[in-house]
Amino acid sequence: MLNPSNLVTPGLWVAAAAATRRVGSWVVFCLAWTFGLQNACASGPTPAPAAVKFHVFTSEDDGFFDNSVVVEGRAGLLLIDAQLTRSNALKVLDMIHKLDKELKLVYITHEHADHFLGLEVFKSAFPDVKIVANSNVADRIDGVYGEKLAKWQGLLGPKAATSRVEITRFDGDHLDFEDLKVELRTHLQGDTSENSYVWFPKERVAVVSDMAYDQMHAYTVETTKQSRSQWMRNLEELEKLKPEMVIPGHSQPHKVFDADSAIRFTKGYLAAFEEELASSKSRVDLKARMKRRYPDAELFFSVERTAADLFKD
């Protein structure tokens, strides 16, 4: 079974009704959330549909467990991050087509290839779509785009992206998407030194990309002790927003997102990593320690690469 899509409408929630249906090789989970303290299945007037819905697609067949988020407004769609592979981007596109609304805007959070290489799929399907990232992120992507296309074509063959897509540099602090307030929190240390996330203050939803992980080994390859401390502080600032839902960059399929699981997991992981690193004598030792600490977490390649960089044994 491949990649589910979680449909979540935020609010003061009492879990409501859930319906599952199979679409091709992936499963769509529809979760109804209500603005009140009664079960949505109870008798009484049906609540009016919320203005915003968040559809989350998690890649499952590429080993990255990437989340792309389709934000559904009243008339159009906003996509946050675009997948690594062409094949998974096509699955996101299939989800978009089923919503029967135009994709208006794509926002790329940072320069890692698993968040932007699938852009060609969306630009081809929606030629007028605006694709944006802040200038630093766009510059970094420009610097690696050709290299990443070649690398993943060699590894994935026909599943890989094949062409470069222009990204517009945008350095504002909010996105213009319908009448929604969509704030951008940029220039942040996460798993890279130039990360960002999207904050919906009215809905109290944070789409945080690789600022947070859930049940995944966090990507520490590009970090130092100092930058990991800054990452931790950025997560603490995120907590102060008091989000009702946080959607991380990587999580297990079928995940139902909540206010604090991803933040709590990532903070705990970063603290554990520092402890185990301080006690490790070799790359083998560090890998064994992190495996014992998080036996069921995915993305272990992050630990392997970090250990190889830190220890030369």
PDB file of C-alpha atoms in Angstrom:
ATOM      1  CA  MET A   1       0.000   0.000   0.000  1.00  0.00           C
ATOM      2  CA  LEU A   2       1.345   3.419  -0.907  1.00  0.00           C
ATOM      3  CA  ASN A   3       0.968   6.854   0.518  1.00  0.00           C
ATOM      4  CA  PRO A   4      -2.140   7.957   2.440  1.00  0.00           C
ATOM      5  CA  SER A   5      -3.608  11.412   2.467  1.00  0.00           C
ATOM      6  CA  ASN A   6      -4.877  12.785   5.769  1.00  0.00           C
ATOM      7  CA  LEU A   7      -7.645  15.336   5.552  1.00  0.00           C
ATOM      8  CA  VAL A   8      -7.833  17.518   8.637  1.00  0.00           C
ATOM      9  CA  THR A   9      -9.964  20.543   9.404  1.00  0.00           C
ATOM     10  CA  PRO A  10      -8.671  22.166  12.613  1.00  0.00           C
ATOM     11  CA  GLY A  11     -10.693  23.567  15.450  1.00  0.00           C
ATOM     12  CA  LEU A  12     -11.546  22.950  19.078  1.00  0.00           C
ATOM     13  CA  TRP A  13     -11.845  19.305  18.477  1.00  0.00           C
ATOM     14  CA  VAL A  14     -13.692  16.358  19.580  1.00  0.00           C
ATOM     15  CA  ALA A  15     -12.765  13.580  17.204  1.00  0.00           C
ATOM     16  CA  ALA A  16     -15.567  13.031  14.852  1.00  0.00           C
ATOM     17  CA  ALA A  17     -16.244  10.642  12.029  1.00  0.00           C
ATOM     18  CA  ALA A  18     -13.646   8.813  10.019  1.00  0.00           C
ATOM     19  CA  ALA A  19     -14.068   7.319   6.586  1.00  0.00           C
ATOM     20  CA  THR A  20     -11.498   5.413   4.590  1.00  0.00           C
ATOM     21  CA  ARG A  21     -11.497   4.652   0.890  1.00  0.00           C
ATOM     22  CA  ARG A  22      -8.940   3.217  -1.471  1.00  0.00           C
ATOM     23  CA  VAL A  23      -7.932   5.282  -4.488  1.00  0.00           C
ATOM     24  CA  GLY A  24      -5.557   3.424  -6.760  1.00  0.00           C
ATOM     25  CA  SER A  25      -2.605   2.358  -4.649  1.00  0.00           C
ATOM     26  CA  TRP A  26      -3.055   4.812  -1.812  1.00  0.00           C
ATOM     27  CA  VAL A  27      -5.661   5.379   0.867  1.00  0.00           C
ATOM     28  CA  VAL A  28      -7.526   8.569   1.613  1.00  0.00           C
ATOM     29  CA  PHE A  29      -8.437   9.159   5.246  1.00  0.00           C
ATOM     30  CA  CYS A  30     -11.220  11.666   5.787  1.00  0.00           C
ATOM     31  CA  LEU A  31     -11.401  12.961   9.350  1.00  0.00           C
ATOM     32  CA  ALA A  32     -14.193  15.337  10.262  1.00  0.00           C
ATOM     33  CA  TRP A  33     -13.316  17.827  13.011  1.00  0.00           C
ATOM     34  CA  THR A  34     -15.800  20.194  14.624  1.00  0.00           C
ATOM     35  CA  PHE A  35     -15.783  23.553  16.375  1.00  0.00           C
ATOM     36  CA  GLY A  36     -17.427  22.496  19.598  1.00  0.00           C
ATOM     37  CA  LEU A  37     -17.521  20.030  22.416  1.00  0.00           C
ATOM     38  CA  GLN A  38     -19.968  17.531  21.008  1.00  0.00           C
ATOM     39  CA  ASN A  39     -19.403  14.480  18.866  1.00  0.00           C
ATOM     40  CA  ALA A  40     -19.897  15.281  15.197  1.00  0.00           C
ATOM     41  CA  CYS A  41     -21.970  12.120  14.843  1.00  0.00           C
ATOM     42  CA  ALA A  42     -24.524  13.343  17.369  1.00  0.00           C
ATOM     43  CA  SER A  43     -27.926  14.570  16.300  1.00  0.00           C
ATOM     44  CA  GLY A  44     -28.488  18.239  15.685  1.00  0.00           C
ATOM     45  CA  PRO A  45     -27.587  20.825  13.055  1.00  0.00           C
ATOM     46  CA  THR A  46     -24.674  20.002  10.799  1.00  0.00           C
ATOM     47  CA  PRO A  47     -21.833  22.492  11.285  1.00  0.00           C
ATOM     48  CA  ALA A  48     -20.972  24.668   8.316  1.00  0.00           C
ATOM     49  CA  PRO A  49     -17.836  23.463   6.544  1.00  0.00           C
ATOM     50  CA  ALA A  50     -14.672  25.210   7.612  1.00  0.00           C
ATOM     51  CA  ALA A  51     -13.036  27.586   5.154  1.00  0.00           C
ATOM     52  CA  VAL A  52      -9.693  25.774   5.233  1.00  0.00           C
ATOM     53  CA  LYS A  53      -8.734  22.118   5.039  1.00  0.00           C
ATOM     54  CA  PHE A  54      -5.263  20.581   5.219  1.00  0.00           C
ATOM     55  CA  HIS A  55      -4.629  17.523   3.065  1.00  0.00           C
ATOM     56  CA  VAL A  56      -1.400  15.716   3.931  1.00  0.00           C
ATOM     57  CA  PHE A  57       0.307  13.280   1.585  1.00  0.00           C
ATOM     58  CA  THR A  58       3.075  11.095   3.057  1.00  0.00           C
ATOM     59  CA  SER A  59       5.454   9.334   0.693  1.00  0.00           C
ATOM     60  CA  GLU A  60       5.925   5.729   1.688  1.00  0.00           C
ATOM     61  CA  ASP A  61       7.735   4.032  -1.168  1.00  0.00           C
ATOM     62  CA  ASP A  62      10.882   6.197  -1.364  1.00  0.00           C
ATOM     63  CA  GLY A  63      12.154   5.746   2.185  1.00  0.00           C
ATOM     64  CA  PHE A  64      11.847   9.442   3.054  1.00  0.00           C
ATOM     65  CA  PHE A  65       8.293   9.639   4.454  1.00  0.00           C
ATOM     66  CA  ASP A  66       7.997  13.183   3.112  1.00  0.00           C
ATOM     67  CA  ASN A  67       4.905  15.225   3.830  1.00  0.00           C
ATOM     68  CA  SER A  68       3.428  17.508   1.190  1.00  0.00           C
ATOM     69  CA  VAL A  69       0.543  19.632   2.435  1.00  0.00           C
ATOM     70  CA  VAL A  70      -2.268  20.812   0.175  1.00  0.00           C
ATOM     71  CA  VAL A  71      -4.130  23.695   1.804  1.00  0.00           C
ATOM     72  CA  GLU A  72      -7.657  23.906   0.439  1.00  0.00           C
ATOM     73  CA  GLY A  73      -9.275  27.308   0.458  1.00  0.00           C
ATOM     74  CA  ARG A  74     -12.749  28.185  -0.755  1.00  0.00           C
ATOM     75  CA  ALA A  75     -11.723  28.469  -4.407  1.00  0.00           C
ATOM     76  CA  GLY A  76      -8.087  27.436  -4.771  1.00  0.00           C
ATOM     77  CA  LEU A  77      -5.196  25.410  -3.420  1.00  0.00           C
ATOM     78  CA  LEU A  78      -1.800  26.116  -1.863  1.00  0.00           C
ATOM     79  CA  LEU A  79       0.870  23.396  -1.904  1.00  0.00           C
ATOM     80  CA  ILE A  80       3.637  23.347   0.693  1.00  0.00           C
ATOM     81  CA  ASP A  81       6.628  21.276  -0.492  1.00  0.00           C
ATOM     82  CA  ALA A  82       6.683  19.155  -3.611  1.00  0.00           C
ATOM     83  CA  GLN A  83       8.135  15.680  -2.908  1.00  0.00           C
ATOM     84  CA  LEU A  84      11.367  14.077  -4.063  1.00  0.00           C
ATOM     85  CA  THR A  85      10.198  11.822  -6.871  1.00  0.00           C
ATOM     86  CA  ARG A  86       8.126  12.452  -9.940  1.00  0.00           C
ATOM     87  CA  SER A  87       6.083   9.359  -9.123  1.00  0.00           C
ATOM     88  CA  ASN A  88       5.051  10.646  -5.690  1.00  0.00           C
ATOM     89  CA  ALA A  89       4.464  14.166  -6.988  1.00  0.00           C
ATOM     90  CA  LEU A  90       2.016  12.598  -9.446  1.00  0.00           C
ATOM     91  CA  LYS A  91       0.165  11.051  -6.511  1.00  0.00           C
ATOM     92  CA  VAL A  92      -0.086  14.472  -4.884  1.00  0.00           C
ATOM     93  CA  LEU A  93      -1.341  15.824  -8.204  1.00  0.00           C
ATOM     94  CA  ASP A  94      -3.984  13.103  -8.304  1.00  0.00           C
ATOM     95  CA  MET A  95      -5.158  14.225  -4.869  1.00  0.00           C
ATOM     96  CA  ILE A  96      -5.249  17.825  -6.108  1.00  0.00           C
ATOM     97  CA  HIS A  97      -7.322  16.900  -9.157  1.00  0.00           C
ATOM     98  CA  LYS A  98      -9.855  15.145  -6.934  1.00  0.00           C
ATOM     99  CA  LEU A  99     -10.365  18.377  -5.013  1.00  0.00           C
ATOM    100  CA  ASP A 100     -11.426  19.988  -8.308  1.00  0.00           C
ATOM    101  CA  LYS A 101      -9.818  23.349  -7.543  1.00  0.00           C
ATOM    102  CA  GLU A 102      -6.950  25.197  -9.166  1.00  0.00           C
ATOM    103  CA  LEU A 103      -3.475  25.055  -7.688  1.00  0.00           C
ATOM    104  CA  LYS A 104      -2.635  28.733  -7.228  1.00  0.00           C
ATOM    105  CA  LEU A 105       0.589  28.755  -5.253  1.00  0.00           C
ATOM    106  CA  VAL A 106       3.471  26.478  -4.237  1.00  0.00           C
ATOM    107  CA  TYR A 107       5.753  27.319  -1.318  1.00  0.00           C
ATOM    108  CA  ILE A 108       9.090  25.541  -0.838  1.00  0.00           C
ATOM    109  CA  THR A 109      10.344  25.565   2.739  1.00  0.00           C
ATOM    110  CA  HIS A 110      14.052  24.754   2.243  1.00  0.00           C
ATOM    111  CA  GLU A 111      16.655  23.442  -0.170  1.00  0.00           C
ATOM    112  CA  HIS A 112      16.659  19.690   0.455  1.00  0.00           C
ATOM    113  CA  ALA A 113      15.831  17.777  -2.709  1.00  0.00           C
ATOM    114  CA  ASP A 114      13.032  15.740  -1.137  1.00  0.00           C
ATOM    115  CA  HIS A 115      11.053  18.968  -0.825  1.00  0.00           C
ATOM    116  CA  PHE A 116      11.437  20.495  -4.294  1.00  0.00           C
ATOM    117  CA  LEU A 117      12.461  18.031  -7.024  1.00  0.00           C
ATOM    118  CA  GLY A 118       8.849  17.090  -7.810  1.00  0.00           C
ATOM    119  CA  LEU A 119       7.987  20.657  -8.874  1.00  0.00           C
ATOM    120  CA  GLU A 120       7.932  19.804 -12.589  1.00  0.00           C
ATOM    121  CA  VAL A 121       4.741  17.789 -12.118  1.00  0.00           C
ATOM    122  CA  PHE A 122       2.801  20.737 -10.711  1.00  0.00           C
ATOM    123  CA  LYS A 123       4.174  23.289 -13.169  1.00  0.00           C
ATOM    124  CA  SER A 124       3.219  21.044 -16.076  1.00  0.00           C
ATOM    125  CA  ALA A 125      -0.320  20.507 -14.792  1.00  0.00           C
ATOM    126  CA  PHE A 126      -0.847  24.144 -13.743  1.00  0.00           C
ATOM    127  CA  PRO A 127       1.311  26.368 -16.013  1.00  0.00           C
ATOM    128  CA  ASP A 128       0.173  29.567 -14.287  1.00  0.00           C
ATOM    129  CA  VAL A 129       0.952  28.388 -10.761  1.00  0.00           C
ATOM    130  CA  LYS A 130       3.301  30.647  -8.823  1.00  0.00           C
ATOM    131  CA  ILE A 131       6.190  28.801  -7.159  1.00  0.00           C
ATOM    132  CA  VAL A 132       7.987  30.715  -4.417  1.00  0.00           C
ATOM    133  CA  ALA A 133      10.710  30.410  -1.797  1.00  0.00           C
ATOM    134  CA  ASN A 134      12.688  32.997   0.087  1.00  0.00           C
ATOM    135  CA  SER A 135      15.784  34.246  -1.704  1.00  0.00           C
ATOM    136  CA  ASN A 136      18.282  32.304   0.387  1.00  0.00           C
ATOM    137  CA  VAL A 137      16.423  29.045  -0.175  1.00  0.00           C
ATOM    138  CA  ALA A 138      16.021  29.728  -3.899  1.00  0.00           C
ATOM    139  CA  ASP A 139      19.739  30.516  -4.203  1.00  0.00           C
ATOM    140  CA  ARG A 140      20.648  27.275  -2.471  1.00  0.00           C
ATOM    141  CA  ILE A 141      18.295  25.286  -4.687  1.00  0.00           C
ATOM    142  CA  ASP A 142      19.770  26.891  -7.798  1.00  0.00           C
ATOM    143  CA  GLY A 143      23.192  25.800  -6.622  1.00  0.00           C
ATOM    144  CA  VAL A 144      22.278  22.108  -6.403  1.00  0.00           C
ATOM    145  CA  TYR A 145      19.335  21.652  -8.800  1.00  0.00           C
ATOM    146  CA  GLY A 146      21.244  20.110 -11.696  1.00  0.00           C
ATOM    147  CA  GLU A 147      23.334  17.918  -9.409  1.00  0.00           C
ATOM    148  CA  LYS A 148      20.253  16.589  -7.592  1.00  0.00           C
ATOM    149  CA  LEU A 149      18.386  15.861 -10.828  1.00  0.00           C
ATOM    150  CA  ALA A 150      21.326  13.830 -12.109  1.00  0.00           C
ATOM    151  CA  LYS A 151      21.813  11.998  -8.814  1.00  0.00           C
ATOM    152  CA  TRP A 152      18.214  10.885  -8.440  1.00  0.00           C
ATOM    153  CA  GLN A 153      17.753  10.021 -12.096  1.00  0.00           C
ATOM    154  CA  GLY A 154      20.691   7.665 -11.677  1.00  0.00           C
ATOM    155  CA  LEU A 155      19.186   6.132  -8.551  1.00  0.00           C
ATOM    156  CA  LEU A 156      15.493   6.041  -9.445  1.00  0.00           C
ATOM    157  CA  GLY A 157      15.281   5.934 -13.228  1.00  0.00           C
ATOM    158  CA  PRO A 158      11.749   6.642 -14.511  1.00  0.00           C
ATOM    159  CA  LYS A 159      10.441   7.524 -11.038  1.00  0.00           C
ATOM    160  CA  ALA A 160      12.785  10.505 -10.837  1.00  0.00           C
ATOM    161  CA  ALA A 161      12.193  14.132 -11.743  1.00  0.00           C
ATOM    162  CA  THR A 162      13.684  15.148 -15.083  1.00  0.00           C
ATOM    163  CA  SER A 163      13.566  18.929 -15.428  1.00  0.00           C
ATOM    164  CA  ARG A 164      14.344  22.146 -13.648  1.00  0.00           C
ATOM    165  CA  VAL A 165      11.573  24.559 -12.630  1.00  0.00           C
ATOM    166  CA  GLU A 166      12.063  28.255 -11.948  1.00  0.00           C
ATOM    167  CA  ILE A 167      11.384  29.346  -8.388  1.00  0.00           C
ATOM    168  CA  THR A 168      10.389  32.964  -7.755  1.00  0.00           C
ATOM    169  CA  ARG A 169      12.256  34.693  -4.956  1.00  0.00           C
ATOM    170  CA  PHE A 170       9.841  36.003  -2.363  1.00  0.00           C
ATOM    171  CA  ASP A 171      11.004  37.611   0.863  1.00  0.00           C
ATOM    172  CA  GLY A 172       7.724  38.750   2.354  1.00  0.00           C
ATOM    173  CA  ASP A 173       6.489  37.620   5.739  1.00  0.00           C
ATOM    174  CA  HIS A 174       3.142  36.308   4.527  1.00  0.00           C
ATOM    175  CA  LEU A 175       1.587  34.652   1.492  1.00  0.00           C
ATOM    176  CA  ASP A 176      -1.341  36.113  -0.416  1.00  0.00           C
ATOM    177  CA  PHE A 177      -3.730  33.194  -0.682  1.00  0.00           C
ATOM    178  CA  GLU A 178      -7.408  34.060  -0.918  1.00  0.00           C
ATOM    179  CA  ASP A 179      -8.462  35.943   2.214  1.00  0.00           C
ATOM    180  CA  LEU A 180      -6.443  33.770   4.571  1.00  0.00           C
ATOM    181  CA  LYS A 181      -3.764  35.010   6.898  1.00  0.00           C
ATOM    182  CA  VAL A 182      -0.743  32.859   6.032  1.00  0.00           C
ATOM    183  CA  GLU A 183       2.444  33.830   7.860  1.00  0.00           C
ATOM    184  CA  LEU A 184       5.970  32.765   6.918  1.00  0.00           C
ATOM    185  CA  ARG A 185       8.576  32.149   9.615  1.00  0.00           C
ATOM    186  CA  THR A 186      11.890  32.186   7.756  1.00  0.00           C
ATOM    187  CA  HIS A 187      15.688  32.015   8.161  1.00  0.00           C
ATOM    188  CA  LEU A 188      15.464  29.402  10.899  1.00  0.00           C
ATOM    189  CA  GLN A 189      17.821  26.668  12.000  1.00  0.00           C
ATOM    190  CA  GLY A 190      16.218  23.270  11.611  1.00  0.00           C
ATOM    191  CA  ASP A 191      17.798  20.307   9.890  1.00  0.00           C
ATOM    192  CA  THR A 192      19.524  22.898   7.729  1.00  0.00           C
ATOM    193  CA  SER A 193      20.563  26.448   8.546  1.00  0.00           C
ATOM    194  CA  GLU A 194      18.001  28.033   6.200  1.00  0.00           C
ATOM    195  CA  ASN A 195      14.668  26.478   7.052  1.00  0.00           C
ATOM    196  CA  SER A 196      11.183  27.969   7.265  1.00  0.00           C
ATOM    197  CA  TYR A 197       7.626  27.087   8.160  1.00  0.00           C
ATOM    198  CA  VAL A 198       4.105  28.279   7.466  1.00  0.00           C
ATOM    199  CA  TRP A 199       1.810  29.464  10.257  1.00  0.00           C
ATOM    200  CA  PHE A 200      -1.962  29.830   9.988  1.00  0.00           C
ATOM    201  CA  PRO A 201      -2.779  31.941  13.075  1.00  0.00           C
ATOM    202  CA  LYS A 202      -6.564  31.845  12.794  1.00  0.00           C
ATOM    203  CA  GLU A 203      -6.636  28.081  12.356  1.00  0.00           C
ATOM    204  CA  ARG A 204      -3.662  27.673  14.733  1.00  0.00           C
ATOM    205  CA  VAL A 205      -1.987  25.239  12.347  1.00  0.00           C
ATOM    206  CA  ALA A 206       1.777  25.138  11.780  1.00  0.00           C
ATOM    207  CA  VAL A 207       3.127  23.380   8.681  1.00  0.00           C
ATOM    208  CA  VAL A 208       6.699  23.161   9.885  1.00  0.00           C
ATOM    209  CA  SER A 209       8.490  20.985   7.321  1.00  0.00           C
ATOM    210  CA  ASP A 210      11.882  19.857   8.626  1.00  0.00           C
ATOM    211  CA  MET A 211      11.797  21.991  11.718  1.00  0.00           C
ATOM    212  CA  ALA A 212      10.183  18.897  13.253  1.00  0.00           C
ATOM    213  CA  TYR A 213      10.040  15.142  12.730  1.00  0.00           C
ATOM    214  CA  ASP A 214       7.737  12.519  14.217  1.00  0.00           C
ATOM    215  CA  GLN A 215       8.988   8.975  14.899  1.00  0.00           C
ATOM    216  CA  MET A 216      11.867   9.584  12.477  1.00  0.00           C
ATOM    217  CA  HIS A 217      15.583  10.027  13.013  1.00  0.00           C
ATOM    218  CA  ALA A 218      16.051  13.775  12.581  1.00  0.00           C
ATOM    219  CA  TYR A 219      18.474  14.799   9.845  1.00  0.00           C
ATOM    220  CA  THR A 220      21.478  15.996  11.827  1.00  0.00           C
ATOM    221  CA  VAL A 221      24.062  15.644   9.045  1.00  0.00           C
ATOM    222  CA  GLU A 222      24.294  19.390   8.401  1.00  0.00           C
ATOM    223  CA  THR A 223      24.230  20.459  12.050  1.00  0.00           C
ATOM    224  CA  THR A 224      26.689  21.168  14.845  1.00  0.00           C
ATOM    225  CA  LYS A 225      26.230  21.163  18.604  1.00  0.00           C
ATOM    226  CA  GLN A 226      25.704  24.926  18.450  1.00  0.00           C
ATOM    227  CA  SER A 227      23.195  24.795  15.598  1.00  0.00           C
ATOM    228  CA  ARG A 228      21.291  21.951  17.245  1.00  0.00           C
ATOM    229  CA  SER A 229      20.954  24.148  20.335  1.00  0.00           C
ATOM    230  CA  GLN A 230      19.519  26.885  18.125  1.00  0.00           C
ATOM    231  CA  TRP A 231      17.168  24.337  16.541  1.00  0.00           C
ATOM    232  CA  MET A 232      15.942  23.444  20.030  1.00  0.00           C
ATOM    233  CA  ARG A 233      15.341  27.122  20.836  1.00  0.00           C
ATOM    234  CA  ASN A 234      13.388  27.542  17.599  1.00  0.00           C
ATOM    235  CA  LEU A 235      11.149  24.640  18.596  1.00  0.00           C
ATOM    236  CA  GLU A 236      10.550  26.318  21.942  1.00  0.00           C
ATOM    237  CA  GLU A 237       9.512  29.496  20.114  1.00  0.00           C
ATOM    238  CA  LEU A 238       7.157  27.425  17.982  1.00  0.00           C
ATOM    239  CA  GLU A 239       5.580  26.014  21.147  1.00  0.00           C
ATOM    240  CA  LYS A 240       4.884  29.551  22.362  1.00  0.00           C
ATOM    241  CA  LEU A 241       2.517  30.042  19.419  1.00  0.00           C
ATOM    242  CA  LYS A 242       0.283  27.408  21.045  1.00  0.00           C
ATOM    243  CA  PRO A 243      -0.629  25.637  17.807  1.00  0.00           C
ATOM    244  CA  GLU A 244      -3.558  23.250  17.767  1.00  0.00           C
ATOM    245  CA  MET A 245      -1.989  21.185  15.000  1.00  0.00           C
ATOM    246  CA  VAL A 246       1.637  20.781  13.897  1.00  0.00           C
ATOM    247  CA  ILE A 247       2.410  19.017  10.612  1.00  0.00           C
ATOM    248  CA  PRO A 248       6.077  17.926  10.474  1.00  0.00           C
ATOM    249  CA  GLY A 249       8.199  17.384   7.396  1.00  0.00           C
ATOM    250  CA  HIS A 250       8.486  13.630   7.943  1.00  0.00           C
ATOM    251  CA  SER A 251       6.157  11.265   9.782  1.00  0.00           C
ATOM    252  CA  GLN A 252       4.680   7.802   9.677  1.00  0.00           C
ATOM    253  CA  PRO A 253       1.874   7.102   7.193  1.00  0.00           C
ATOM    254  CA  HIS A 254      -1.665   7.319   8.592  1.00  0.00           C
ATOM    255  CA  LYS A 255      -0.520   9.836  11.189  1.00  0.00           C
ATOM    256  CA  VAL A 256      -3.239  11.945  12.777  1.00  0.00           C
ATOM    257  CA  PHE A 257      -1.522  15.199  13.664  1.00  0.00           C
ATOM    258  CA  ASP A 258      -1.914  17.046  16.942  1.00  0.00           C
ATOM    259  CA  ALA A 259      -0.559  20.058  18.781  1.00  0.00           C
ATOM    260  CA  ASP A 260       2.647  18.734  20.277  1.00  0.00           C
ATOM    261  CA  SER A 261       3.693  15.201  19.230  1.00  0.00           C
ATOM    262  CA  ALA A 262       6.149  16.308  16.541  1.00  0.00           C
ATOM    263  CA  ILE A 263       7.661  19.114  18.620  1.00  0.00           C
ATOM    264  CA  ARG A 264       7.988  16.896  21.671  1.00  0.00           C
ATOM    265  CA  PHE A 265       9.546  14.078  19.656  1.00  0.00           C
ATOM    266  CA  THR A 266      12.079  16.346  17.936  1.00  0.00           C
ATOM    267  CA  LYS A 267      13.137  18.079  21.146  1.00  0.00           C
ATOM    268  CA  GLY A 268      13.551  14.711  22.822  1.00  0.00           C
ATOM    269  CA  TYR A 269      15.490  13.370  19.872  1.00  0.00           C
ATOM    270  CA  LEU A 270      17.919  16.285  19.776  1.00  0.00           C
ATOM    271  CA  ALA A 271      18.554  15.957  23.512  1.00  0.00           C
ATOM    272  CA  ALA A 272      19.068  12.200  23.178  1.00  0.00           C
ATOM    273  CA  PHE A 273      21.434  12.685  20.258  1.00  0.00           C
ATOM    274  CA  GLU A 274      23.650  14.997  22.308  1.00  0.00           C
ATOM    275  CA  GLU A 275      23.726  12.500  25.177  1.00  0.00           C
ATOM    276  CA  GLU A 276      24.591   9.533  22.981  1.00  0.00           C
ATOM    277  CA  LEU A 277      27.124  11.467  20.920  1.00  0.00           C
ATOM    278  CA  ALA A 278      28.961  12.551  24.079  1.00  0.00           C
ATOM    279  CA  SER A 279      29.223   8.901  25.162  1.00  0.00           C
ATOM    280  CA  SER A 280      30.140   7.419  21.783  1.00  0.00           C
ATOM    281  CA  LYS A 281      33.639   6.238  20.969  1.00  0.00           C
ATOM    282  CA  SER A 282      33.140   5.477  17.261  1.00  0.00           C
ATOM    283  CA  ARG A 283      30.664   5.648  14.406  1.00  0.00           C
ATOM    284  CA  VAL A 284      29.587   2.071  15.151  1.00  0.00           C
ATOM    285  CA  ASP A 285      29.016   3.011  18.775  1.00  0.00           C
ATOM    286  CA  LEU A 286      26.913   6.067  17.915  1.00  0.00           C
ATOM    287  CA  LYS A 287      24.788   4.110  15.449  1.00  0.00           C
ATOM    288  CA  ALA A 288      24.202   1.341  17.979  1.00  0.00           C
ATOM    289  CA  ARG A 289      23.265   3.804  20.696  1.00  0.00           C
ATOM    290  CA  MET A 290      20.758   5.678  18.526  1.00  0.00           C
ATOM    291  CA  LYS A 291      19.295   2.417  17.265  1.00  0.00           C
ATOM    292  CA  ARG A 292      18.741   1.266  20.848  1.00  0.00           C
ATOM    293  CA  ARG A 293      17.269   4.630  21.769  1.00  0.00           C
ATOM    294  CA  TYR A 294      14.874   4.730  18.794  1.00  0.00           C
ATOM    295  CA  PRO A 295      14.478   1.129  17.572  1.00  0.00           C
ATOM    296  CA  ASP A 296      11.363   1.785  15.498  1.00  0.00           C
ATOM    297  CA  ALA A 297      12.208   5.174  13.997  1.00  0.00           C
ATOM    298  CA  GLU A 298      12.671   5.478  10.239  1.00  0.00           C
ATOM    299  CA  LEU A 299      15.328   7.512   8.369  1.00  0.00           C
ATOM    300  CA  PHE A 300      18.239   5.743  10.070  1.00  0.00           C
ATOM    301  CA  PHE A 301      20.423   6.808   7.151  1.00  0.00           C
ATOM    302  CA  SER A 302      20.622  10.181   8.909  1.00  0.00           C
ATOM    303  CA  VAL A 303      22.444   8.588  11.838  1.00  0.00           C
ATOM    304  CA  GLU A 304      24.692   6.632   9.485  1.00  0.00           C
ATOM    305  CA  ARG A 305      25.725   9.736   7.566  1.00  0.00           C
ATOM    306  CA  THR A 306      26.185  11.830  10.691  1.00  0.00           C
ATOM    307  CA  ALA A 307      28.290   9.130  12.336  1.00  0.00           C
ATOM    308  CA  ALA A 308      30.473   8.857   9.232  1.00  0.00           C
ATOM    309  CA  ASP A 309      31.096  12.613   9.304  1.00  0.00           C
ATOM    310  CA  LEU A 310      31.853  12.778  13.027  1.00  0.00           C
ATOM    311  CA  PHE A 311      34.054   9.702  13.382  1.00  0.00           C
ATOM    312  CA  LYS A 312      36.824   8.693  11.001  1.00  0.00           C
ATOM    313  CA  ASP A 313      37.298   5.144  12.335  1.00  0.00           C
TER     314      ASP A 313
END
